Amino acid sequence: SYSKTTTTFEIPFSTNNLHVTLTIIMTTTPKDGWVVELKEAKRAAKKLSKRHSRSKNNTERSNDSNHDEKYLNELRIDAQLRIATAHHKLRQFQACKAAVAVCQSMKPTHYADIQTLKKYEADADAYVKTSKLFERNQDALSENIHKLMSGEKFIDHIALPHIAIANLNILQCCALSGDVNTMERAIAHGASLDCPLIPKEAFSLTEMLGGLPESMAMLPTDNTALVLVCANLVVNCHMKLFVFDIETTMQVISHLEECTVQLIMLGADVDRKLHLSSASRDGSEDYYCRFWRKLKLDGKTAREMIILSKNQRAIDATNAMKTDELKIDNAHCRCGSRLKWSECHANGVDKERHCVRSDRDGNKLLFRHSPLARCECEKTCKTYYDCCWKFGRIQYFLDDASGQIMCHTCGTMPVEFMLNRCNLNEMEDLPLGPGTSLCTEMSEDARDDFRAGKCPKELLEQMQIAWPLFCRLIPSEQIGKSGLDSFDPAVYTGCISRINNFFFWTNAHWMLEESELLVRVIEWNEALNLYCDDHNMTGATRSRVYERHKAFQFAPCGNRSCNRIEKKVKSFHLCSGCKKIAYCGRQCQKDDWKRHKRECGQYGTSPSQISDMFQALGFM
């Protein structure tokens, strides 16, 4: 066994005086799913890489140290194999090929390791080769990725006409062409499986089709991607009996079969019917429609056409998704991995968490929105998995027929989650009292990070999970003035992790001396720029994130009903009693005194008082 997920059996046997060793490689699903396995493997590889660097810098060499280095190299190879295996299972072939290259550079010696790496590399090359057959589709999707993630476009609205049919979006065009790779990428970016075709009045042929002839077919809009690919599959299965180039036809059938199977396993409706417009009298009807009409496919469901095609894989897939119970158990995750939800992104949660029944139609199952699509909260340009999915805020489900996103809370809204976990009901009058700890103890690694001036990862993760709790830990006089309610917790913690001698930023920085404040503003904004660089943010996306999270040296007025902000650093006057809040003038201080007198002189937290914050969070 060379990794957590792969077991190798070597079975020797002899026949006709020939001694052979049969190597069997079995890959088992990790306990926490492949997404978590990939994350853990990368973390292990990073730690081993640091150990390797330290051992390499050690000038003293001995037999023992050489033995340790060899053992360490084997551990590094195992970690890289775990990364390559996880990427391969998730069908992230470009990343898989890069991991294979790194692993091969370490010169693995085990035969099973070498064979596995060769297989992964061959699969990655085959994926690239298949993708090159449909470069036009790939380029069309790649050109719109940035607009999709920024919310400027919706995947279902991107028109991509087929060579014969005009009113198709990118998913439908890829399915009809047999381009399963681009089709899965479109679904991963949030495409709805049963979205209707683009109506003729929705776009101009001269604008959208780049001068293509108007004689192209315009199918009725109630057709779906699965219906079209099933009809095309029937045609090609019928044609293979009469064509001379059987090899090309079988290749086309293979591509169409793959598209059909994947659409079914993702949850496409197999009971939708193929609808053709009235036959053209002048004979200008597209050849696809002529074939479909000749084979009497008009009005047949996708399920019926699959039976007509006699394609066993498609029939098996239809049977695997025959009932709602089977759909819940067998449906694939929409990230493109071709794994069940339970083996991929939705591992560790109840089955009902990746599907729900529609409020409008109680008999209809809605599947979870793709984890790799842009999050629908519209607060960030991150994927759903890295935003609301990961931190248990809101569950989004996609109605494949209408393309609408349905919100479903199921008691997982952040405030309820926070109350259940942290028992805040017991500390109504104690903003920094017992019961606020986010974890019971601080690990040794976290203590080392803290001593070195780094914020422990444990705390950063807990801050993101229970962000409302962290916002509530600030002094009560800063509530409404701190700016934390507009911050994205991932960006906030990302900036903290990139600061040496870290601090918790708040716009209500009345207690800081001017010299310290100016230094902190520079440090925070530099860390914010690093965060944007590390996440490859550019253009409007970067400007939006930067403007929303950047630090200002000018403080707001402490009066809740006043919106004035300093025009000169430290021009507002501090309260003479507590020195923790500042006002733009005497009248604002007078108006706010009824509220502030209950807090004046109470315990407060500033960015300089990090140890106090850690004590409040239960880390010290």
Coordinates of C-alpha atoms in Angstrom, one line a residue:
S1 CA 0.0 0.0 0.0
Y2 CA 1.6 3.3 -1.1
S3 CA -1.1 5.8 -0.2
K4 CA -4.3 6.3 1.9
T5 CA -6.6 5.6 -1.1
T6 CA -4.7 3.1 -3.2
T7 CA -3.8 -0.5 -2.3
T8 CA -1.5 -2.6 -4.4
F9 CA -1.6 -6.4 -4.5
E10 CA 1.2 -8.4 -6.1
I11 CA 0.2 -12.0 -7.0
P12 CA 2.9 -14.4 -8.3
F13 CA 1.9 -17.3 -10.4
S14 CA 3.5 -19.7 -12.9
T15 CA 2.4 -21.2 -16.2
N16 CA 4.4 -23.2 -18.7
N17 CA 7.6 -22.6 -16.7
L18 CA 7.0 -18.8 -17.0
H19 CA 7.0 -17.0 -13.7
V20 CA 4.8 -13.8 -13.7
T21 CA 3.8 -11.3 -11.0
L22 CA 0.4 -9.8 -11.5
T23 CA 0.0 -6.4 -10.0
I24 CA -3.5 -5.3 -9.1
I25 CA -4.1 -1.6 -8.1
M26 CA -7.3 -0.9 -6.2
T27 CA -8.5 2.6 -5.5
T28 CA -11.0 3.0 -2.6
T29 CA -13.0 6.1 -1.8
P30 CA -11.6 8.0 1.2
K31 CA -13.7 8.3 4.2
D32 CA -14.3 12.1 3.8
G33 CA -14.5 12.1 0.0
W34 CA -12.1 13.1 -2.7
V35 CA -12.3 16.8 -2.3
V36 CA -11.3 16.6 1.4
E37 CA -8.7 14.0 0.4
L38 CA -7.1 16.4 -2.1
K39 CA -6.9 19.1 0.5
E40 CA -5.3 16.8 3.1
A41 CA -2.9 15.4 0.6
K42 CA -1.7 18.9 -0.4
R43 CA -1.3 19.9 3.2
A44 CA 0.8 16.7 3.9
A45 CA 2.9 17.4 0.8
K46 CA 3.6 20.9 1.9
K47 CA 4.7 19.8 5.4
L48 CA 7.0 17.2 3.9
S49 CA 8.5 19.7 1.5
K50 CA 9.4 21.9 4.4
R51 CA 11.0 19.0 6.2
H52 CA 12.9 18.2 3.0
S53 CA 14.2 21.7 2.7
R54 CA 15.4 21.7 6.3
S55 CA 17.2 18.4 5.9
K56 CA 18.8 19.6 2.7
N57 CA 20.2 22.6 4.4
N58 CA 21.8 20.4 7.0
T59 CA 25.5 20.2 6.1
E60 CA 26.4 17.3 8.3
R61 CA 25.8 13.9 6.5
S62 CA 26.0 10.4 7.9
N63 CA 24.6 7.0 7.1
D64 CA 21.6 7.7 9.4
S65 CA 20.9 11.0 7.8
N66 CA 21.1 9.5 4.3
H67 CA 18.7 6.8 5.4
D68 CA 16.3 9.4 6.8
E69 CA 16.5 11.4 3.6
K70 CA 15.6 8.3 1.5
Y71 CA 12.6 7.6 3.8
L72 CA 11.5 11.2 3.6
N73 CA 11.7 11.1 -0.2
E74 CA 9.4 8.0 -0.1
L75 CA 6.9 9.9 2.0
R76 CA 7.0 12.8 -0.4
I77 CA 6.3 10.5 -3.3
D78 CA 3.4 9.0 -1.4
A79 CA 1.9 12.5 -0.8
Q80 CA 2.3 13.5 -4.4
L81 CA 0.7 10.2 -5.5
R82 CA -2.2 11.0 -3.2
I83 CA -2.5 14.4 -4.9
A84 CA -2.3 12.9 -8.4
T85 CA -4.9 10.2 -7.5
A86 CA -7.4 12.8 -6.1
H87 CA -7.0 15.0 -9.2
H88 CA -7.5 12.0 -11.4
K89 CA -10.6 10.8 -9.6
L90 CA -12.0 14.4 -9.7
R91 CA -11.2 14.5 -13.4
Q92 CA -9.0 17.5 -13.0
F93 CA -6.6 16.3 -15.6
Q94 CA -4.4 19.3 -16.1
A95 CA -3.7 19.5 -12.4
C96 CA -3.3 15.7 -12.4
K97 CA -0.6 15.9 -15.1
A98 CA 1.3 18.6 -13.2
A99 CA 1.2 16.4 -10.0
V100 CA 2.4 13.4 -12.1
A101 CA 5.3 15.5 -13.4
V102 CA 6.3 16.5 -9.8
C103 CA 6.1 12.9 -8.6
Q104 CA 8.2 11.6 -11.6
S105 CA 10.9 14.2 -10.8
M106 CA 11.3 12.5 -7.4
K107 CA 12.2 9.3 -9.2
P108 CA 9.8 6.7 -7.7
T109 CA 11.2 3.2 -7.6
H110 CA 8.1 1.0 -6.9
Y111 CA 6.7 -0.6 -10.0
A112 CA 3.1 0.0 -9.0
D113 CA 3.8 3.7 -8.5
I114 CA 5.4 4.0 -11.9
Q115 CA 2.6 2.2 -13.7
T116 CA -0.1 4.3 -11.9
L117 CA 1.7 7.5 -12.9
K118 CA 1.8 6.3 -16.5
K119 CA -1.9 5.5 -16.5
Y120 CA -2.7 9.0 -15.1
E121 CA -0.6 10.7 -17.7
A122 CA -2.2 8.6 -20.5
D123 CA -5.7 9.5 -19.3
A124 CA -4.7 13.2 -19.1
D125 CA -3.4 13.1 -22.7
A126 CA -6.5 11.3 -23.9
Y127 CA -8.6 14.1 -22.3
V128 CA -6.6 16.8 -24.0
K129 CA -6.8 14.9 -27.3
T130 CA -10.6 14.7 -27.1
S131 CA -10.9 18.3 -26.1
K132 CA -9.0 19.4 -29.2
L133 CA -11.7 17.9 -31.4
F134 CA -14.0 20.6 -30.1
E135 CA -11.8 23.6 -29.7
R136 CA -14.5 26.0 -30.9
N137 CA -16.8 25.0 -28.0
Q138 CA -13.9 25.2 -25.5
D139 CA -12.8 28.7 -26.7
A140 CA -16.4 29.9 -26.5
L141 CA -16.7 28.9 -22.9
S142 CA -13.2 30.0 -21.9
E143 CA -13.9 33.5 -23.3
N144 CA -16.9 33.9 -21.0
I145 CA -15.5 32.4 -17.7
H146 CA -14.5 35.7 -16.3
K147 CA -18.0 37.2 -17.0
L148 CA -19.7 34.2 -15.5
M149 CA -17.7 34.5 -12.3
S150 CA -18.3 38.2 -12.0
G151 CA -22.0 37.9 -12.6
E152 CA -22.1 39.8 -15.9
K153 CA -23.4 36.8 -17.8
F154 CA -25.5 33.6 -17.1
I155 CA -24.3 30.3 -18.6
D156 CA -27.8 29.5 -19.9
H157 CA -27.9 32.7 -21.9
I158 CA -24.7 32.1 -23.9
A159 CA -25.7 31.3 -27.4
L160 CA -23.5 28.8 -29.4
P161 CA -25.2 27.8 -32.6
H162 CA -24.6 24.3 -34.0
I163 CA -23.5 23.8 -37.6
A164 CA -27.2 23.1 -38.5
I165 CA -29.3 24.4 -35.6
A166 CA -29.3 28.0 -34.6
N167 CA -31.1 28.5 -31.3
L168 CA -28.9 26.5 -29.0
N169 CA -27.1 27.6 -25.9
I170 CA -23.6 26.3 -25.1
L171 CA -24.8 23.3 -23.1
Q172 CA -27.2 22.1 -25.8
C173 CA -24.7 22.7 -28.6
C174 CA -22.0 20.7 -26.8
A175 CA -24.4 17.8 -26.1
L176 CA -25.6 17.7 -29.7
S177 CA -22.0 17.7 -30.9
G178 CA -20.9 15.0 -28.5
D179 CA -18.5 17.3 -26.7
V180 CA -18.8 15.9 -23.2
N181 CA -15.8 17.7 -21.8
T182 CA -17.1 21.2 -22.5
M183 CA -20.6 20.1 -21.6
E184 CA -19.4 19.1 -18.2
R185 CA -17.5 22.3 -17.8
A186 CA -20.7 24.3 -18.6
I187 CA -22.7 22.3 -16.0
A188 CA -19.9 22.9 -13.5
H189 CA -20.4 26.6 -14.1
G190 CA -24.1 26.3 -13.3
A191 CA -25.8 25.4 -16.5
S192 CA -29.4 24.0 -16.1
L193 CA -29.8 20.5 -17.7
D194 CA -33.4 20.9 -19.0
C195 CA -33.2 24.6 -19.9
P196 CA -35.4 25.4 -23.0
L197 CA -33.8 26.4 -26.3
I198 CA -33.3 30.0 -27.1
P199 CA -36.5 31.5 -28.6
K200 CA -36.1 33.1 -32.1
E201 CA -37.2 36.6 -30.8
A202 CA -34.5 36.6 -28.1
F203 CA -31.6 37.4 -30.4
S204 CA -30.8 38.6 -33.9
L205 CA -29.2 36.1 -36.2
T206 CA -26.9 38.7 -37.7
E207 CA -25.6 39.7 -34.3
M208 CA -25.4 36.4 -32.5
L209 CA -24.5 34.1 -35.3
G210 CA -21.9 36.2 -37.0
G211 CA -23.6 36.3 -40.4
L212 CA -24.6 32.6 -40.6
P213 CA -27.4 31.9 -43.1
E214 CA -30.9 32.4 -41.9
S215 CA -31.8 29.0 -43.4
M216 CA -30.4 27.3 -40.3
A217 CA -33.1 25.3 -38.4
M218 CA -34.8 26.9 -35.5
L219 CA -36.2 24.2 -33.3
P220 CA -39.1 24.7 -30.9
T221 CA -37.9 25.9 -27.5
D222 CA -39.4 23.1 -25.4
N223 CA -36.6 20.7 -26.5
T224 CA -33.8 20.0 -24.1
A225 CA -30.1 19.0 -24.3
L226 CA -30.9 15.3 -23.4
V227 CA -33.7 15.1 -26.0
L228 CA -31.4 16.4 -28.8
V229 CA -28.5 14.1 -28.0
C230 CA -30.7 11.1 -27.7
A231 CA -32.2 11.8 -31.1
N232 CA -28.8 12.2 -32.6
L233 CA -27.7 8.9 -30.9
V234 CA -30.6 7.0 -32.5
V235 CA -29.7 8.5 -35.9
N236 CA -26.0 7.5 -35.7
C237 CA -26.8 4.0 -34.4
H238 CA -29.1 3.6 -37.4
M239 CA -26.5 4.9 -39.8
K240 CA -23.7 2.6 -38.7
L241 CA -25.5 -0.2 -40.6
F242 CA -25.1 1.7 -43.9
V243 CA -21.9 3.7 -43.8
F244 CA -18.5 2.6 -45.1
D245 CA -16.4 4.6 -42.6
I246 CA -17.6 2.6 -39.6
E247 CA -14.7 3.7 -37.4
T248 CA -15.6 7.4 -37.6
T249 CA -19.3 6.6 -36.9
M250 CA -18.4 4.5 -33.9
Q251 CA -16.3 7.3 -32.5
V252 CA -19.3 9.7 -32.9
I253 CA -21.6 7.2 -31.2
S254 CA -19.1 6.9 -28.3
H255 CA -19.1 10.7 -27.8
L256 CA -22.9 10.9 -28.0
E257 CA -23.2 8.0 -25.6
E258 CA -21.0 9.7 -23.1
C259 CA -23.0 12.9 -23.2
T260 CA -26.3 10.9 -22.8
V261 CA -25.0 8.9 -19.8
Q262 CA -23.6 11.9 -18.0
L263 CA -26.7 14.0 -18.5
I264 CA -28.9 11.2 -17.1
M265 CA -26.6 10.6 -14.1
L266 CA -26.6 14.3 -13.3
G267 CA -30.4 14.3 -13.1
A268 CA -31.7 15.4 -16.5
D269 CA -35.4 14.6 -17.2
V270 CA -35.7 11.5 -19.4
D271 CA -39.5 12.0 -19.9
R272 CA -39.2 15.2 -21.9
K273 CA -40.3 14.8 -25.6
L274 CA -38.7 15.8 -28.9
H275 CA -40.7 18.4 -30.7
L276 CA -40.2 19.3 -34.3
S277 CA -41.7 22.2 -36.2
S278 CA -43.9 21.7 -39.2
A279 CA -42.1 20.2 -42.2
S280 CA -40.9 22.8 -44.7
R281 CA -42.6 22.6 -48.1
D282 CA -39.6 24.0 -50.1
G283 CA -37.3 21.2 -48.8
S284 CA -35.0 23.6 -47.0
E285 CA -35.4 21.8 -43.7
D286 CA -32.2 20.9 -41.9
Y287 CA -30.9 17.4 -42.4
Y288 CA -31.0 16.7 -38.7
C289 CA -34.7 17.3 -38.6
R290 CA -35.2 15.3 -41.8
F291 CA -33.5 12.3 -40.2
W292 CA -35.4 12.7 -37.0
R293 CA -38.7 12.9 -38.8
K294 CA -37.9 10.0 -41.1
L295 CA -37.1 7.8 -38.1
K296 CA -40.4 9.0 -36.5
L297 CA -38.8 10.5 -33.4
D298 CA -41.1 13.5 -33.2
G299 CA -43.1 13.3 -30.0
K300 CA -40.9 10.5 -28.4
T301 CA -39.4 10.9 -25.0
A302 CA -35.7 10.7 -24.2
R303 CA -36.4 7.4 -22.5
E304 CA -38.0 5.9 -25.6
M305 CA -35.2 7.1 -27.9
I306 CA -32.6 5.5 -25.6
I307 CA -34.5 2.1 -25.9
L308 CA -34.6 2.6 -29.7
S309 CA -30.8 3.2 -29.8
K310 CA -30.2 -0.1 -28.0
N311 CA -27.2 1.5 -26.2
Q312 CA -26.7 -0.6 -23.1
R313 CA -24.8 2.1 -21.1
A314 CA -27.6 4.6 -21.7
I315 CA -30.2 2.0 -20.7
D316 CA -28.3 1.1 -17.6
A317 CA -28.0 4.8 -16.6
T318 CA -31.8 5.3 -17.1
N319 CA -32.5 2.3 -14.8
A320 CA -30.0 3.7 -12.2
M321 CA -32.1 6.9 -12.0
K322 CA -35.5 5.3 -12.4
T323 CA -37.0 6.4 -9.0
D324 CA -36.4 9.3 -6.6
E325 CA -34.7 7.0 -4.1
L326 CA -32.2 5.9 -6.8
K327 CA -31.7 9.5 -7.9
I328 CA -30.8 10.5 -4.4
D329 CA -28.3 7.6 -4.0
N330 CA -26.8 7.6 -7.5
A331 CA -26.9 11.2 -8.9
H332 CA -23.5 12.6 -9.8
C333 CA -22.0 15.7 -8.4
R334 CA -22.1 18.6 -10.8
C335 CA -18.5 19.6 -10.6
G336 CA -17.6 17.3 -13.5
S337 CA -16.0 14.5 -11.4
R338 CA -18.6 11.9 -12.5
L339 CA -18.6 10.8 -8.8
K340 CA -21.7 10.5 -6.6
W341 CA -22.4 13.5 -4.4
S342 CA -21.5 11.4 -1.4
E343 CA -18.1 10.6 -2.8
C344 CA -17.3 14.2 -3.9
H345 CA -18.3 17.6 -2.5
A346 CA -21.3 16.5 -0.4
N347 CA -19.5 13.9 1.6
G348 CA -20.3 13.8 5.3
V349 CA -23.7 15.4 5.0
D350 CA -27.2 13.9 4.9
K351 CA -28.5 12.7 1.6
E352 CA -31.3 15.3 1.8
R353 CA -28.6 18.1 1.8
H354 CA -27.8 17.6 -1.9
C355 CA -31.4 17.4 -3.1
V356 CA -34.7 18.8 -2.0
R357 CA -38.3 18.7 -3.2
S358 CA -39.6 21.7 -5.0
D359 CA -41.9 24.0 -3.1
R360 CA -44.0 24.5 -6.2
D361 CA -44.1 20.9 -7.2
G362 CA -43.7 18.5 -4.3
N363 CA -43.0 15.6 -6.6
K364 CA -40.0 17.2 -8.3
L365 CA -36.5 16.8 -7.0
L366 CA -34.1 19.7 -7.2
F367 CA -30.4 19.0 -7.0
R368 CA -27.8 21.2 -5.3
H369 CA -26.3 24.0 -7.4
S370 CA -22.9 23.2 -8.8
P371 CA -20.2 23.7 -6.1
L372 CA -17.9 25.3 -8.8
A373 CA -20.5 27.8 -10.0
R374 CA -20.4 31.4 -8.8
C375 CA -22.1 31.7 -5.4
E376 CA -25.6 33.2 -5.6
C377 CA -25.1 35.3 -2.5
E378 CA -23.6 38.0 -4.8
K379 CA -21.3 39.2 -2.0
T380 CA -18.1 37.7 -3.6
C381 CA -16.9 36.3 -6.9
K382 CA -16.0 33.0 -5.3
T383 CA -17.4 29.6 -6.1
Y384 CA -20.4 28.3 -4.2
Y385 CA -18.3 25.7 -2.4
D386 CA -15.8 28.3 -1.2
C387 CA -18.5 30.6 0.0
C388 CA -21.9 29.8 1.3
W389 CA -21.6 26.0 0.9
K390 CA -18.4 25.7 2.9
F391 CA -19.6 27.8 5.8
G392 CA -23.1 26.5 6.1
R393 CA -24.9 29.8 5.3
I394 CA -27.6 29.1 2.7
Q395 CA -28.2 26.0 0.5
Y396 CA -28.9 26.8 -3.2
F397 CA -30.8 24.3 -5.4
L398 CA -31.1 24.6 -9.2
D399 CA -34.4 24.1 -11.0
D400 CA -33.1 22.5 -14.2
A401 CA -36.3 23.2 -16.1
S402 CA -36.5 27.0 -15.5
G403 CA -32.9 27.7 -14.6
Q404 CA -34.0 29.5 -11.4
I405 CA -32.0 29.1 -8.1
M406 CA -34.0 28.1 -5.1
C407 CA -32.8 29.0 -1.6
H408 CA -33.3 26.5 1.2
T409 CA -32.3 27.2 4.7
C410 CA -33.1 24.0 6.6
G411 CA -32.1 25.7 9.9
T412 CA -28.6 26.3 8.7
M413 CA -28.6 30.1 8.6
P414 CA -25.4 31.5 10.3
V415 CA -27.1 32.9 13.4
E416 CA -28.8 29.7 14.3
F417 CA -25.7 27.7 13.6
M418 CA -23.8 30.1 15.8
L419 CA -26.3 29.8 18.7
N420 CA -26.3 26.0 18.6
R421 CA -22.5 25.9 18.7
C422 CA -21.5 28.7 21.0
N423 CA -24.5 28.9 23.5
L424 CA -24.7 32.7 23.2
N425 CA -28.1 32.6 24.9
E426 CA -26.2 32.2 28.2
M427 CA -24.2 35.4 27.8
E428 CA -26.6 38.1 26.7
D429 CA -25.1 40.8 28.9
L430 CA -21.5 39.6 28.6
P431 CA -20.0 40.4 25.2
L432 CA -16.7 39.0 26.3
G433 CA -17.6 36.4 28.9
P434 CA -17.8 32.6 29.5
G435 CA -19.3 30.5 26.8
T436 CA -17.7 32.3 23.8
S437 CA -14.9 29.9 23.1
L438 CA -14.9 28.5 19.6
C439 CA -12.7 25.5 20.5
T440 CA -11.8 23.9 23.7
E441 CA -8.0 24.0 23.4
M442 CA -5.2 25.4 21.3
S443 CA -2.9 23.0 19.5
E444 CA 0.8 23.2 19.8
D445 CA 1.2 24.3 16.2
A446 CA -1.3 27.1 16.9
R447 CA 0.7 28.2 19.9
D448 CA 3.9 28.3 17.8
D449 CA 2.1 30.4 15.2
F450 CA 0.9 32.8 17.8
R451 CA 4.4 33.2 19.4
A452 CA 5.8 33.9 15.9
G453 CA 3.3 36.7 15.3
K454 CA 1.1 34.6 13.0
C455 CA -2.7 34.1 13.4
P456 CA -3.3 30.4 14.0
K457 CA -5.2 28.6 11.2
E458 CA -7.6 27.1 13.8
L459 CA -8.8 30.6 14.7
L460 CA -9.0 31.8 11.1
E461 CA -11.2 28.8 10.2
Q462 CA -13.4 29.3 13.3
M463 CA -13.8 33.0 12.5
Q464 CA -15.1 32.1 9.0
I465 CA -17.5 29.5 10.4
A466 CA -19.0 31.7 13.1
W467 CA -18.4 35.1 11.6
P468 CA -21.4 36.8 13.3
L469 CA -19.9 35.7 16.7
F470 CA -16.5 37.2 15.9
C471 CA -18.2 40.5 14.9
R472 CA -20.1 40.4 18.2
L473 CA -16.8 40.1 20.2
I474 CA -15.8 43.7 19.3
P475 CA -16.6 46.4 22.0
S476 CA -20.3 47.4 21.9
E477 CA -19.4 51.0 21.2
Q478 CA -17.9 49.9 17.8
I479 CA -21.1 48.1 16.7
G480 CA -22.3 49.7 13.5
K481 CA -19.1 51.6 13.0
S482 CA -16.5 48.8 12.7
G483 CA -17.3 48.0 9.0
L484 CA -17.1 44.2 9.7
D485 CA -20.6 43.7 8.6
S486 CA -19.7 44.6 5.0
F487 CA -16.5 42.5 5.0
D488 CA -16.3 39.0 3.4
P489 CA -15.0 36.7 6.2
A490 CA -12.7 34.8 3.7
V491 CA -11.1 38.1 2.5
Y492 CA -10.8 39.4 6.1
T493 CA -9.1 36.2 7.4
G494 CA -7.0 36.0 4.2
C495 CA -5.6 39.5 4.9
I496 CA -4.9 38.6 8.6
S497 CA -3.0 35.4 7.5
R498 CA -0.7 37.5 5.3
I499 CA 0.3 40.0 8.0
N500 CA 3.4 39.7 10.2
N501 CA 2.5 40.5 13.8
F502 CA -1.1 40.2 12.9
F503 CA -4.0 42.3 14.2
F504 CA -7.8 42.5 13.8
W505 CA -8.7 45.5 11.7
T506 CA -11.8 47.6 12.5
N507 CA -12.7 51.0 10.9
A508 CA -13.5 52.3 14.4
H509 CA -9.8 52.7 15.3
W510 CA -10.2 55.6 17.7
M511 CA -7.9 54.1 20.4
L512 CA -4.8 53.8 18.1
E513 CA -2.1 56.4 18.1
E514 CA -1.6 58.2 14.8
S515 CA 1.8 56.7 14.1
E516 CA 0.6 53.1 14.8
L517 CA -2.6 53.7 12.8
L518 CA -0.8 54.8 9.6
V519 CA 1.5 51.7 9.8
R520 CA -1.4 49.4 10.3
V521 CA -3.3 50.9 7.3
I522 CA -0.3 50.3 5.0
E523 CA 0.2 46.7 6.3
W524 CA -3.5 45.8 5.9
N525 CA -3.7 47.2 2.3
E526 CA -0.5 45.4 1.3
A527 CA -1.9 42.2 2.7
L528 CA -5.2 42.8 0.7
N529 CA -3.2 43.3 -2.5
L530 CA -1.4 40.0 -1.8
Y531 CA -4.7 38.3 -1.3
C532 CA -6.0 39.6 -4.6
D533 CA -2.7 38.5 -6.3
D534 CA -2.9 35.0 -4.9
H535 CA -6.5 34.6 -6.1
N536 CA -5.7 36.0 -9.6
M537 CA -8.1 38.8 -9.3
T538 CA -7.9 41.5 -12.0
G539 CA -9.9 44.3 -13.5
A540 CA -13.3 45.1 -12.1
T541 CA -13.4 42.1 -9.8
R542 CA -10.1 43.2 -8.1
S543 CA -11.3 46.8 -7.8
R544 CA -14.6 45.8 -6.2
V545 CA -12.9 43.5 -3.7
Y546 CA -10.2 46.0 -2.9
E547 CA -12.6 49.0 -2.4
R548 CA -14.8 46.9 -0.2
H549 CA -12.1 45.7 2.2
K550 CA -9.4 48.3 2.2
A551 CA -8.4 50.1 5.4
F552 CA -8.8 53.9 5.9
Q553 CA -6.9 56.1 8.2
F554 CA -10.0 58.3 8.7
A555 CA -12.4 57.2 11.5
P556 CA -16.2 57.5 11.6
C557 CA -18.0 59.6 14.2
G558 CA -19.0 57.4 17.2
N559 CA -22.6 58.7 17.2
R560 CA -24.8 56.0 15.7
S561 CA -27.0 58.5 13.9
C562 CA -24.1 60.5 12.4
N563 CA -22.4 59.4 9.1
R564 CA -19.5 61.9 9.2
I565 CA -16.0 60.6 8.6
E566 CA -12.7 62.4 9.4
K567 CA -11.1 64.5 6.7
K568 CA -7.9 64.8 8.6
V569 CA -6.3 61.9 10.7
K570 CA -7.3 62.1 14.4
S571 CA -9.3 65.3 13.9
F572 CA -12.3 63.9 15.9
H573 CA -12.2 64.2 19.7
L574 CA -12.0 61.2 22.1
C575 CA -14.4 60.8 25.0
S576 CA -12.5 62.1 28.0
G577 CA -13.9 59.4 30.3
C578 CA -13.0 56.2 28.4
K579 CA -10.7 57.4 25.6
K580 CA -12.2 54.6 23.4
I581 CA -14.7 56.5 21.2
A582 CA -14.4 59.7 19.2
Y583 CA -17.0 62.2 18.1
C584 CA -17.1 64.9 15.3
G585 CA -18.4 67.5 17.7
R586 CA -19.9 68.3 21.1
Q587 CA -23.4 67.9 19.9
C588 CA -22.9 64.4 18.6
Q589 CA -21.3 63.4 21.9
K590 CA -24.2 64.9 23.8
D591 CA -26.8 63.1 21.6
D592 CA -25.0 59.8 22.1
W593 CA -24.4 60.1 25.8
K594 CA -27.6 58.3 26.8
R595 CA -26.4 55.2 25.1
H596 CA -22.6 55.6 25.7
K597 CA -22.8 56.3 29.4
R598 CA -23.6 52.6 30.1
E599 CA -20.4 51.6 28.3
C600 CA -18.0 54.4 29.2
G601 CA -15.1 52.9 31.0
Q602 CA -16.0 49.3 30.3
Y603 CA -13.6 46.7 28.9
G604 CA -12.6 47.3 25.3
T605 CA -10.6 45.6 22.6
S606 CA -8.1 47.3 20.2
P607 CA -6.0 45.8 17.5
S608 CA -3.0 46.0 20.0
Q609 CA -4.8 43.8 22.6
I610 CA -4.5 40.5 20.7
S611 CA -3.9 38.4 23.8
D612 CA -7.2 39.7 25.3
M613 CA -9.0 38.6 22.1
F614 CA -7.5 35.2 22.3
Q615 CA -8.5 34.8 25.9
A616 CA -12.1 35.7 24.9
L617 CA -12.1 33.1 22.2
G618 CA -10.8 30.4 24.5
F619 CA -7.4 30.0 22.9
M620 CA -5.3 31.0 26.0

